[in-house]
Short mmCIF file of C-alpha atoms and ligand atoms in Angstrom, two decimals:
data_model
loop_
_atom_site.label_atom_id
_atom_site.label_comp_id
_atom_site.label_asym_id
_atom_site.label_seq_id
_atom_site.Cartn_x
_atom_site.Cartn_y
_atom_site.Cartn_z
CA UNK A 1 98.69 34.04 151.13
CA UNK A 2 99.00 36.17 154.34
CA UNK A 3 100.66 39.94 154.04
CA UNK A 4 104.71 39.71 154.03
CA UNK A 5 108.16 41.99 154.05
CA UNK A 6 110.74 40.20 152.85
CA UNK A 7 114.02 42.26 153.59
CA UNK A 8 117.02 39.73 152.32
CA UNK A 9 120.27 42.40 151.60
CA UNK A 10 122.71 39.93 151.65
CA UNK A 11 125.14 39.79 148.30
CA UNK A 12 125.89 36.45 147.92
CA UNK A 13 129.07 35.75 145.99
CA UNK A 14 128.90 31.90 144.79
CA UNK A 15 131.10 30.05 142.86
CA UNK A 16 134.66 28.19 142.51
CA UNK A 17 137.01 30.44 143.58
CA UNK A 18 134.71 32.97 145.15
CA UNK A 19 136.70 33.88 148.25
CA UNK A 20 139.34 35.21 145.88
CA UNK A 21 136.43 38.17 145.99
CA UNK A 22 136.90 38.19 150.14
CA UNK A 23 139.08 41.54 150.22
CA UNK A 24 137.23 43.41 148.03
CA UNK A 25 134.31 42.73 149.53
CA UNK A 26 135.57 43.91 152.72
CA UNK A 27 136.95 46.88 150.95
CA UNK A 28 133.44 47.47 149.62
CA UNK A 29 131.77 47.19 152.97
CA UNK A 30 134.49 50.11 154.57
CA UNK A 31 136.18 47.41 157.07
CA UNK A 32 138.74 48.96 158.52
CA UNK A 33 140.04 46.67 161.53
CA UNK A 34 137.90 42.79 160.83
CA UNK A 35 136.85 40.17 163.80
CA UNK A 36 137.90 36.70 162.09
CA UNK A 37 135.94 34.21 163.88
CA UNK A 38 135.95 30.34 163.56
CA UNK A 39 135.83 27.00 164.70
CA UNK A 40 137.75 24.43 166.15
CA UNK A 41 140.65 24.36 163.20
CA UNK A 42 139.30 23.13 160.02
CA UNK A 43 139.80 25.92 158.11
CA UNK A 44 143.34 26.05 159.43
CA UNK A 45 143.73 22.23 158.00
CA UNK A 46 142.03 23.19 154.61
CA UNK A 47 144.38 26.42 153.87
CA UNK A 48 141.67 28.82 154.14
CA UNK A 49 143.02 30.28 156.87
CA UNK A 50 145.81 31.31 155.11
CA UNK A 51 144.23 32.16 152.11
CA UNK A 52 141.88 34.25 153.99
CA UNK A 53 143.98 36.49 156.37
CA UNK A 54 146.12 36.57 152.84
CA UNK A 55 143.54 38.29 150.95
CA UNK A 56 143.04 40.74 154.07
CA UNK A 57 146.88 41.65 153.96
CA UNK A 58 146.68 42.05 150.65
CA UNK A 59 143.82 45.25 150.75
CA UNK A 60 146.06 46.37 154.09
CA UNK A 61 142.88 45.62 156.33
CA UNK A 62 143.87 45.31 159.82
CA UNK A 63 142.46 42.40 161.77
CA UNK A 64 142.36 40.07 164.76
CA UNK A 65 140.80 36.68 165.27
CA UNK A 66 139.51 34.27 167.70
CA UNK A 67 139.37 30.73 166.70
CA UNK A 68 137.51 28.09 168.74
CA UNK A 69 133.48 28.22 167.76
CA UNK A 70 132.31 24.84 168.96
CA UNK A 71 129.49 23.08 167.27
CA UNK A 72 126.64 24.06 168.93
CA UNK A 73 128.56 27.05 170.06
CA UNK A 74 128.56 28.51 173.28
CA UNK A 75 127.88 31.91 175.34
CA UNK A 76 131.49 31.70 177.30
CA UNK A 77 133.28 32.32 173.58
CA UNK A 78 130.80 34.69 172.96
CA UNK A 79 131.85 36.82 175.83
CA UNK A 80 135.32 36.48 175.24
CA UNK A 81 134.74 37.47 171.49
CA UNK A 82 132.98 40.87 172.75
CA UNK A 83 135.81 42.10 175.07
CA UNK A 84 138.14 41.37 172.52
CA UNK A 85 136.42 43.22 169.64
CA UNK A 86 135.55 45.93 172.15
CA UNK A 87 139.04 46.03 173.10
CA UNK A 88 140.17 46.14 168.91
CA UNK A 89 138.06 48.51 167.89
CA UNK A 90 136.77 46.19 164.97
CA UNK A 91 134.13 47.43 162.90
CA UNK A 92 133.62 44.34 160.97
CA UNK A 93 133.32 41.20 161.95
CA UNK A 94 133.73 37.97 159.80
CA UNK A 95 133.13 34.48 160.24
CA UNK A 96 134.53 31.05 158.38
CA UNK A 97 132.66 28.55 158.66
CA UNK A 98 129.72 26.47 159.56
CA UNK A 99 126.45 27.82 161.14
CA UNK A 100 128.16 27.40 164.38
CA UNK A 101 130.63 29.67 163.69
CA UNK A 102 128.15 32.47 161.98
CA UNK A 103 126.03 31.99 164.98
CA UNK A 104 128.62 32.68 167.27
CA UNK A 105 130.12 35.64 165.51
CA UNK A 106 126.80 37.36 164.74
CA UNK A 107 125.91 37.09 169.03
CA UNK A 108 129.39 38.85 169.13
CA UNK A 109 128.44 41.33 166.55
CA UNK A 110 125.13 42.52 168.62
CA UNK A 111 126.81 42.07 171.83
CA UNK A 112 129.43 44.79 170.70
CA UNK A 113 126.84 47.30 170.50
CA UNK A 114 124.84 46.43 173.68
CA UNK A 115 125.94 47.45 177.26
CA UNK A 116 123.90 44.97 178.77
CA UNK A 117 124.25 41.71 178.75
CA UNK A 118 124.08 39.92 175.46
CA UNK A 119 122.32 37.00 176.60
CA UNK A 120 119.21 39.59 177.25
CA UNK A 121 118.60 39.05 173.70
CA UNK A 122 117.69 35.53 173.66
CA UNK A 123 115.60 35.97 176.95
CA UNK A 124 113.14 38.24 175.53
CA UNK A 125 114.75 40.87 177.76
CA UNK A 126 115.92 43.28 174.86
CA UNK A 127 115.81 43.29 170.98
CA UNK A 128 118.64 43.51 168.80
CA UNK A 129 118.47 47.27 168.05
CA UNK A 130 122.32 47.80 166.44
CA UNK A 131 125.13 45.00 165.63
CA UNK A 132 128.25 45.31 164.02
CA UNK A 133 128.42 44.29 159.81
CA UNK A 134 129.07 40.62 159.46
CA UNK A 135 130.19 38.97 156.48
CA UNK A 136 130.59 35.24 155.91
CA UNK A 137 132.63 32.15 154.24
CA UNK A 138 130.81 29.41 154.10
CA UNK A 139 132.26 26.03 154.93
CA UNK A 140 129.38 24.05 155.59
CA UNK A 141 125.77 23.89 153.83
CA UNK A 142 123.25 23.33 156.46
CA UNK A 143 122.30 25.97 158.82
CA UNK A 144 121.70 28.64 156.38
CA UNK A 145 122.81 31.17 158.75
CA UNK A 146 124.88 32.83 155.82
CA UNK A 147 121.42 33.96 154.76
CA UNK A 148 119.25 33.96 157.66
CA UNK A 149 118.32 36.67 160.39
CA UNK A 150 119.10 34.19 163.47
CA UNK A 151 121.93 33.14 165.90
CA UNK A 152 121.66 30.54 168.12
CA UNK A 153 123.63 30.11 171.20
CA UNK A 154 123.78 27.64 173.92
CA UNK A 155 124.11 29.33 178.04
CA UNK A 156 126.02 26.68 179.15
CA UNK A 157 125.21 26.68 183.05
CA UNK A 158 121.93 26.61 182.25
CA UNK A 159 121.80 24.31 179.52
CA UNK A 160 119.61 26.07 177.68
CA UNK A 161 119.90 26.56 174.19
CA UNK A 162 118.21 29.43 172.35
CA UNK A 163 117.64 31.88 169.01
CA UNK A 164 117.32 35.25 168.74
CA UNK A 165 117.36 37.28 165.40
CA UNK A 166 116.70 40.19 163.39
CA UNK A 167 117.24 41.49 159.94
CA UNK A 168 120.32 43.52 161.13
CA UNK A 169 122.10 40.43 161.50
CA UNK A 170 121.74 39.27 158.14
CA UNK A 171 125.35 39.04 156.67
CA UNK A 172 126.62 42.16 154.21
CA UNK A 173 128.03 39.09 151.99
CA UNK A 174 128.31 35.55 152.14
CA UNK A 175 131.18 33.90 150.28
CA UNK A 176 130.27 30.08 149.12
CA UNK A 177 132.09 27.98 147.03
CA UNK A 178 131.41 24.65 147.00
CA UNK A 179 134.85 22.98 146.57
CA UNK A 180 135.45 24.11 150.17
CA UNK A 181 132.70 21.63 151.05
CA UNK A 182 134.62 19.06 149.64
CA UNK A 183 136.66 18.47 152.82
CA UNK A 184 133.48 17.88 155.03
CA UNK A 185 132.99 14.33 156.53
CA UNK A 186 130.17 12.69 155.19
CA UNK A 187 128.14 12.70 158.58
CA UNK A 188 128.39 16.95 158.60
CA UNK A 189 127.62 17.06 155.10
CA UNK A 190 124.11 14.28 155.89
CA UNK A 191 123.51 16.36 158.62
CA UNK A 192 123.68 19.38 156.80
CA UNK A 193 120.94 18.33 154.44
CA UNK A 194 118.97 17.05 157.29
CA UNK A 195 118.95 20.66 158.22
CA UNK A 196 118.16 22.19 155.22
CA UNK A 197 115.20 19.92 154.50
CA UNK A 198 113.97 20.29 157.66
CA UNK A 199 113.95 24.78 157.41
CA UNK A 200 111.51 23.85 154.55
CA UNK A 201 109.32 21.27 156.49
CA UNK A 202 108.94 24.22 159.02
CA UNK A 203 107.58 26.37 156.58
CA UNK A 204 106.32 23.43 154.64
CA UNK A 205 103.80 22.27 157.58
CA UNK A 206 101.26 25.23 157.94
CA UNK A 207 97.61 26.06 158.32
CA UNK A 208 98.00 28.96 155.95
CA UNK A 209 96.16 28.23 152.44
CA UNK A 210 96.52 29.64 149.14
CA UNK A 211 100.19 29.09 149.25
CA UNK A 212 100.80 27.31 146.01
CA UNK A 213 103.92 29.23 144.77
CA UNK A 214 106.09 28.38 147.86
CA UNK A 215 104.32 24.79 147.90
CA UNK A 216 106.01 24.02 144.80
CA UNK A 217 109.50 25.92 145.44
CA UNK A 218 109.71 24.37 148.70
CA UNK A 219 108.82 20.40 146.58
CA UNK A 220 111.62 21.61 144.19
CA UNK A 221 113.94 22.38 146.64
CA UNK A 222 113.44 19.35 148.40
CA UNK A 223 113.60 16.97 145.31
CA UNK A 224 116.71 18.50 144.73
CA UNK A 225 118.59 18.06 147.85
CA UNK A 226 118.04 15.07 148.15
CA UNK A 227 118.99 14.48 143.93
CA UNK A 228 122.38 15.98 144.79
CA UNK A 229 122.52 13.81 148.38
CA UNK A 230 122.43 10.97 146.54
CA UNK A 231 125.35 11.43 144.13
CA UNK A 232 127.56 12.96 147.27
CA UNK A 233 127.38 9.69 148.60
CA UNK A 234 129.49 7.84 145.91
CA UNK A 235 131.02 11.15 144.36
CA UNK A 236 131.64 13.69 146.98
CA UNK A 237 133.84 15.52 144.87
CA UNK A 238 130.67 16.20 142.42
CA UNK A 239 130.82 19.96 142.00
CA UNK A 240 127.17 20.26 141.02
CA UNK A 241 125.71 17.99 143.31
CA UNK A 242 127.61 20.04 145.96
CA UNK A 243 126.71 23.73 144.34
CA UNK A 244 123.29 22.69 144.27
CA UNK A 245 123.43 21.53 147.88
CA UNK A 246 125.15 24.61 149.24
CA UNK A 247 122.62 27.32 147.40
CA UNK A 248 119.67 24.73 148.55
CA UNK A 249 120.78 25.53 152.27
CA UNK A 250 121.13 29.31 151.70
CA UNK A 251 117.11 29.56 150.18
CA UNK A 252 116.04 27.00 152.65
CA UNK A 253 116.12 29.40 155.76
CA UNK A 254 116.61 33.05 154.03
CA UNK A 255 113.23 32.81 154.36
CA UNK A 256 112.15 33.61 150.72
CA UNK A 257 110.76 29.62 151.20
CA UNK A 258 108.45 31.38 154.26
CA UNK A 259 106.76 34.21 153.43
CA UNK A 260 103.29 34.74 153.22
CA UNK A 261 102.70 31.61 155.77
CA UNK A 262 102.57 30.80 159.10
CA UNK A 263 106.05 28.97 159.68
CA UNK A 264 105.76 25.82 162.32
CA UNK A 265 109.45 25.50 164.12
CA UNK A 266 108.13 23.23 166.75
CA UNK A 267 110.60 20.21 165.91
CA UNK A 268 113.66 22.23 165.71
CA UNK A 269 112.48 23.25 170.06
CA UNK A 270 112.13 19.98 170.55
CA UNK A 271 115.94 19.69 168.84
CA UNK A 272 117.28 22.07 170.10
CA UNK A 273 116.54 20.53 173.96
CA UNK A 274 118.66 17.47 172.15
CA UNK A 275 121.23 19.63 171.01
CA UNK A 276 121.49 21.52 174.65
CA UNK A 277 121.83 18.13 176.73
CA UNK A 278 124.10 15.68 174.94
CA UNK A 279 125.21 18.10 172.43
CA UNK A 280 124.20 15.89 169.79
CA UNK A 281 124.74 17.22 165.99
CA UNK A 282 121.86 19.66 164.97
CA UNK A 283 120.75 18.28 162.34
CA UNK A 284 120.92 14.23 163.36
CA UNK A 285 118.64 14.76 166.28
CA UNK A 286 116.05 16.68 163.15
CA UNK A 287 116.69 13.35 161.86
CA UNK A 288 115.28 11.54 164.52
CA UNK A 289 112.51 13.81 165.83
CA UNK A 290 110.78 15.08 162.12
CA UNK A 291 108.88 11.53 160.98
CA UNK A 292 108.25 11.71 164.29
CA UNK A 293 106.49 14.78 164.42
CA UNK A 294 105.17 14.41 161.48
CA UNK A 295 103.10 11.09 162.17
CA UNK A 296 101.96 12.45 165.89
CA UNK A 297 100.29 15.44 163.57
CA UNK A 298 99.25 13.79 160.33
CA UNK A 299 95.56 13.73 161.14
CA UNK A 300 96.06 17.64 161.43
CA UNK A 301 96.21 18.10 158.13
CA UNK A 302 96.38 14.77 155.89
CA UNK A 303 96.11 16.68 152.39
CA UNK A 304 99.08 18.57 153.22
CA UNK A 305 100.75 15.40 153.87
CA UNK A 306 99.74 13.78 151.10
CA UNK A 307 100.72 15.98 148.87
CA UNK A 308 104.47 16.63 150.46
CA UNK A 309 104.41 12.81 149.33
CA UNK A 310 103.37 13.01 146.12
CA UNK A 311 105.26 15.73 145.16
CA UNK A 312 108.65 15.96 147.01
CA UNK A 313 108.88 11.89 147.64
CA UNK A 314 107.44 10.43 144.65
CA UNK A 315 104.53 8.43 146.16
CA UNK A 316 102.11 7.63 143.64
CA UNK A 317 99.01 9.41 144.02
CA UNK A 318 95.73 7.51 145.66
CA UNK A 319 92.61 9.54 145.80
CA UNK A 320 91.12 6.75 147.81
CA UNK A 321 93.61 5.95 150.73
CA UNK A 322 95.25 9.92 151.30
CA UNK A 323 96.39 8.89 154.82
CA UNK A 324 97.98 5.80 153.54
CA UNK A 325 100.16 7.89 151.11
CA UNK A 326 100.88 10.35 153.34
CA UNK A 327 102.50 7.51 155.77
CA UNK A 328 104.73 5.95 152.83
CA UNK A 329 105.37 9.88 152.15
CA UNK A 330 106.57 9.31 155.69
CA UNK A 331 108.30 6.18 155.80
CA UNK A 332 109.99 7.01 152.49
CA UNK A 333 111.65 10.37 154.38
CA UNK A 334 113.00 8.03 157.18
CA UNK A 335 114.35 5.78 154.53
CA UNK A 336 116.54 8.55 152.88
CA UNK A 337 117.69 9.54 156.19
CA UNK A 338 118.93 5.97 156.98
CA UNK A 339 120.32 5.90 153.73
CA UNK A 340 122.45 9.21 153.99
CA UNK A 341 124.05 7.95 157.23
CA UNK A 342 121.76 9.02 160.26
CA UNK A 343 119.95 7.79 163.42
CA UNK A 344 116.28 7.97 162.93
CA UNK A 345 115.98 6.81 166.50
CA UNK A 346 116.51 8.67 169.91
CA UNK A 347 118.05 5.34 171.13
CA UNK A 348 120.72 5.21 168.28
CA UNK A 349 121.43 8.73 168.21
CA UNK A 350 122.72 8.27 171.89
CA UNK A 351 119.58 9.96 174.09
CA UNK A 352 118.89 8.48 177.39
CA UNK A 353 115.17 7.49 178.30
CA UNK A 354 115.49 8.74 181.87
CA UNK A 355 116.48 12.14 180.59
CA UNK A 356 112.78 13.17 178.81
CA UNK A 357 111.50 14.61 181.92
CA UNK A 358 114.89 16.95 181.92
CA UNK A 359 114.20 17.27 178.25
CA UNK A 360 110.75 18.37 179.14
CA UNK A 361 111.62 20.44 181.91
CA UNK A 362 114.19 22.69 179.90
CA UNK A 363 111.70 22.38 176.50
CA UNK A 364 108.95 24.34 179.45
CA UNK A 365 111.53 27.06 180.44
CA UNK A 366 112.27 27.68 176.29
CA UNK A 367 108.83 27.38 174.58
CA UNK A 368 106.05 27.56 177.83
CA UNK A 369 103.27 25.13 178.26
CA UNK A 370 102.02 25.67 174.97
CA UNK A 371 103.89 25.65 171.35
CA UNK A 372 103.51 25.23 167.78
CA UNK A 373 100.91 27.22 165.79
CA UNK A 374 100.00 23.77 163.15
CA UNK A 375 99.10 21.82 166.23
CA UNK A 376 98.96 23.41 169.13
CA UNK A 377 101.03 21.04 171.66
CA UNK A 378 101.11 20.03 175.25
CA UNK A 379 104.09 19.33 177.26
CA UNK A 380 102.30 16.41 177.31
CA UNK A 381 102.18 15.87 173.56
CA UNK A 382 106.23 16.77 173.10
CA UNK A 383 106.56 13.80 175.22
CA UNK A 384 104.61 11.66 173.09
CA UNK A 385 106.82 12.67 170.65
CA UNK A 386 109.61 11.95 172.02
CA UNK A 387 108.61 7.95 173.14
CA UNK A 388 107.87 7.67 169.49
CA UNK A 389 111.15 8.70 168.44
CA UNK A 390 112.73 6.07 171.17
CA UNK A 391 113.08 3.41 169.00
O1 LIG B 401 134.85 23.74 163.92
P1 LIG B 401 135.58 23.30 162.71
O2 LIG B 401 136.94 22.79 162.99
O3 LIG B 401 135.54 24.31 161.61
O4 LIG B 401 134.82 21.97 162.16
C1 LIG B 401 133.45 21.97 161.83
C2 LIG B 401 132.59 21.30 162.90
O5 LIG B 401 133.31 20.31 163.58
C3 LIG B 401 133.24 21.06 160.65
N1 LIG B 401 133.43 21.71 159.35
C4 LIG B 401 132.81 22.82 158.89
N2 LIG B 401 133.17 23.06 157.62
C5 LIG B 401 134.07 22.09 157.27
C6 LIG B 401 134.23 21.23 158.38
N3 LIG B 401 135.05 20.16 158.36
C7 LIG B 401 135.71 19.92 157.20
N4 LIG B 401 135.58 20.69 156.10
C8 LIG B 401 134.77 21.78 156.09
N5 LIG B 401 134.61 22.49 154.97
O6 LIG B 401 131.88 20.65 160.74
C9 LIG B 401 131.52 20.60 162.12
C10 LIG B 401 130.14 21.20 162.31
O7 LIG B 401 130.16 22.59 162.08
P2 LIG B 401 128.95 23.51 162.57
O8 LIG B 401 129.25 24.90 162.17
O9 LIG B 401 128.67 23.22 164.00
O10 LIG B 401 127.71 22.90 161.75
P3 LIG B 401 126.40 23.55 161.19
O11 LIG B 401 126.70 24.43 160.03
O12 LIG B 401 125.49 22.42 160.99
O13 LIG B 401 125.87 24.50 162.35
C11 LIG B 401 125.13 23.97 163.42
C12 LIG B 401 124.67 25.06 164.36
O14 LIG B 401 123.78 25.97 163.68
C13 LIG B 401 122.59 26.13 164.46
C14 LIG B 401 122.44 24.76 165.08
O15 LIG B 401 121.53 24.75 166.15
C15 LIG B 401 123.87 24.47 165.51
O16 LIG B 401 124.16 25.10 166.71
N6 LIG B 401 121.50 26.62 163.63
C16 LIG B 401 121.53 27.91 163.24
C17 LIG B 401 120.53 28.49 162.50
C18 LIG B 401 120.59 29.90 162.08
N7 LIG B 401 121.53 30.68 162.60
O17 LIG B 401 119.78 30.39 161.28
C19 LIG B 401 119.34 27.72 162.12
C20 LIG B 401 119.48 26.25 162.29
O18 LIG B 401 118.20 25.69 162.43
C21 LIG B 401 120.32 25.81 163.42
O19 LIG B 401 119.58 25.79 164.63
ZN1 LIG B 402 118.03 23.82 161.73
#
C-alpha cells in the first residue's frame, strides 16, 4: 500500500425524508443568500423544487436560482451561473440533482472566486485555490460527485470535455434519499450503476500490490450494486435495493475505494471523447468501452483479472486456465450490462466509424500521446480499443 491523505469533510445526511434537514443544514453552514442550481426540470416535475425553495423560506435564507444544467453540462451555463452569483452576492451555492448538475454548480462555485477565466482550471492553466461552499441533493446515484473532489465540464466550441478538481470542492453536505430516485427512468438509473462500477474498476485495475483491504471493499461494493440492480429492474420502488445503490455511488468515487493505489482512469478519457462528440449518456458509452478495455489489457495483469472474476462475478475458480476465467469474468460483466438495459457496442450506442480519427484527435489534445499508468497506451492502442468496441 503506497502513502495516502484522505481528506473527505463532507456530512452526508441519508435517509427517507432527509431533505426535510436541507434548511438547517444551510443554517449550519452560515448561508446567507444560496445559488440553487439544476437541470433541465425534473425536480420541478417531482415537487422538490417546491419543497426545496420551501425549506429555504422557511429559515428566511435569501436565494436565487438558475435552472437548465444539461447532461453532460456545459461551459456557456457555467458562465452565465458566475455573473449571476457575482451579481447576487451568494455565498452558498447549492445544487439538485444529478452529477451534471453538481458538476456544473461546483465550476460556478470556483469560477466565483477566480478573475480569470474559469475554464483555466481545466487547462492546467491555474488550480482551484478558493470556491464558494457547495452543498448538494442528490437525485441521481451515479456520478458520485456529491462526494467527490471533481467537476467536469464540456467547452462546447471546442468540443472538448474535461475534469478538474480539488478537495475544496467537495460538498459541505450532501442530502440523499433514495425515494427521490424513484422517479428516474430505468436507462439513468442502468447508467448510473454503469458509472459507479466503473469509479471502482478505475481504482480496481492497478499495478500497486499489497492492496488487499480495498481489493475486497471494492468486490463488496461491486457484488452489491449489481445485487440491488437486479431487483430495480422488476421492483424499482425497492427502497433498499435503491439505498444501497445510492450510498454505493457516493463510496465508489469519494475516493475512500482509492487510496493507497495507483488509480487507472484511462476508460473514462476514452468516454469522455464519447460523451464530448455525440453527447452520448456517461455512463452507456463506460458500458461499451470497459470489457473493452479490459480484454485489450488482460495479459497486463491476468491475476488481477482473475480474481475481479472470482470474487466480484462469481466465476468459479481454475488454478489451471487463470486467463480463461478472467475472460468469462469478462464476458459475464458484458452480460449484466446487456441485461440492465445498455449498448455494449459503439455501433448500438449510436457512434459513427468515420468519427475515431476525430475521437482520436480530441482524445490527443485531452490526455497527450501517452496515457494510463496500468498500461501505458498509444494513440495507437486507444484506437484498438475503440474497433473492438465497434461491434
Ligand atoms: O436535468 P433533469 O431534468 O434534472 O433530468 C436529469 C437528466 O436528464 C435526469 N434526472 C436526474 N435525477 C432524476 C432525473 N429524472 C427523474 N428523476 C430523478 N430523480 O437524469 C438525467 C441525467 O442526469 P445527469 O445529472 O446528467 O446524470 P449523471 O448523474 O449520470 O451525471 C453525468 C455527468 O457527470 C459526469 C459525467 O461525465 C456527466 O457529465 N461525471 C462527473 C464526475 C464527478 N464530478 O466526480 C465523475 C464521473 O465519472 C462523471 O464523469
Ligand atoms: Zn464516471
Amino acid at each position: 500500500m503506497e502513502n495516502f491523505r484522505f481528506y473527505s469533510p463532507t456530512e452526508f445526511v441519508f435517509g427517507k425524508d432527509a431533505e426535510k434537514e436541507l434548511g438547517e443544514l444551510l443554517v449550519g453552514s452560515g448561508a446567507q443568500k444560496v445559488f440553487l442550481h439544476y437541470g433541465g426540470g425534473s425536480i420541478r416535475k417531482t415537487g422538490l423544487h417546491d419543497r426545496v425553495t420551501q425549506s429555504l423560506k422557511q429559515k428566511n435564507i435569501d436565494y436565487v436560482e438558475l435552472g437548465g444544467a444539461r447532461a453532460n453540462p456545459v461551459d456557456s451555463l457555467v458562465y452565465e451561473g458566475i455573473d449571476l452569483c457575482r451579481n447576487e452576492g451568494c455565498d452558498f451555492v447549492l445544487a439538485v440533482g444529478g452529477g451534471s448538475a453538481i458538476d456544473s454548480a461546483k465550476a460556478i462555485a470556483a469560477g466565483v472566486k477566480y478573475d480569470g477565466d474559469f475554464w483555466d482550471f481545466f487547462d492546467g492553466k491555474a488550480t482551484i485555490e478558493h470556491a464558494l461552499p457547495v452543498g448538494v441533493v442528490l437525485t441521481l446515484p451515479a456520478a458520485g460527485s456529491e462526494g467527490s473532489v471533481a467537476t467536469v465540464i464540456t467547452k462546447e466550441e471546442e468540443g472538448l470535455k474535461r475534469g478538474t478538481g480539488s478537495d475544496l470542492l467537495r460538498p459541505r453536505f450532501a442530502i440523499i434519499n433514495p425515494e427521490l430516485t424513484y422517479t428516474l427512468p430505468m436507462w439513468q438509473t442502468a447508467a448510473g450503476v454503469v458509472d459507479m462500477m466503473s469509479h471502482i474498476f478505475e481504482r480496481y485495475i492497478t499495478k500497486t500490490e499489497d492492496v488487499i483491504l480495498t481489493d475486497r471493499l471494492c468486490e463488496a461494493t461491486l457484488v452489491s450494486v449489481m445485487e440491488a440492480a437486479r431487483k430495480i429492474i422488476s421492483a424499482p420502488n425497492d427502497y433498499e435495493a435503491r439505498a444501497t445503490i445510492c450510498w454505493a455511488g457516493t463510496i465508489a468515487h469519494n475516493g475512500i475505494l482509492g487510496v493507497g493505489r495507483q488509480e487507472e482512469w484511462t476508460t473514462h478519457a476514452l468516454e469522455h471523447e464519447l460523451s464530448a462528440l455525440y453527447d452520448m449518456t456517461h455512463g452507456a458509452g463506460l458500458a461499451v468501452l470497459f470489457p473493452a478495455y479490459m480484454e485489450y489489457t488482460l495479459d497486463e495483469d491476468v491475476e488481477r483479472y482473475y480474481r475481479l472474476a472470482t470474487k466480484a462475478f462469481g466465476v468459479p475458480e481454475n488454478h489451471y486456465d487463470k486467463k480463461a476465467v478472467a475472460r468469462e469474468g469478462i464476458r459475464r460483466l458484458k452480460g449484466f450490462f446487456i441485461e440492465i438495459g445498455m449498448p455494449v457496442t459503439l455501433k448500438e450506442a449510436g457512434a459513427k466509424k468515420e468519427d475515431f480519427p476525430r475521437l482520436l484527435e480530441t482524445l490527443k489534445k485531452n490526455k497527450g500521446n501517452r496515457f494510463g499508468s496500468f498500461m501505458k497506451l498509444k494513440l495507437s492502442d486507444a484506437k484498438k480499443i475503440y474497433e473492438m468496441a465497434w461491434e
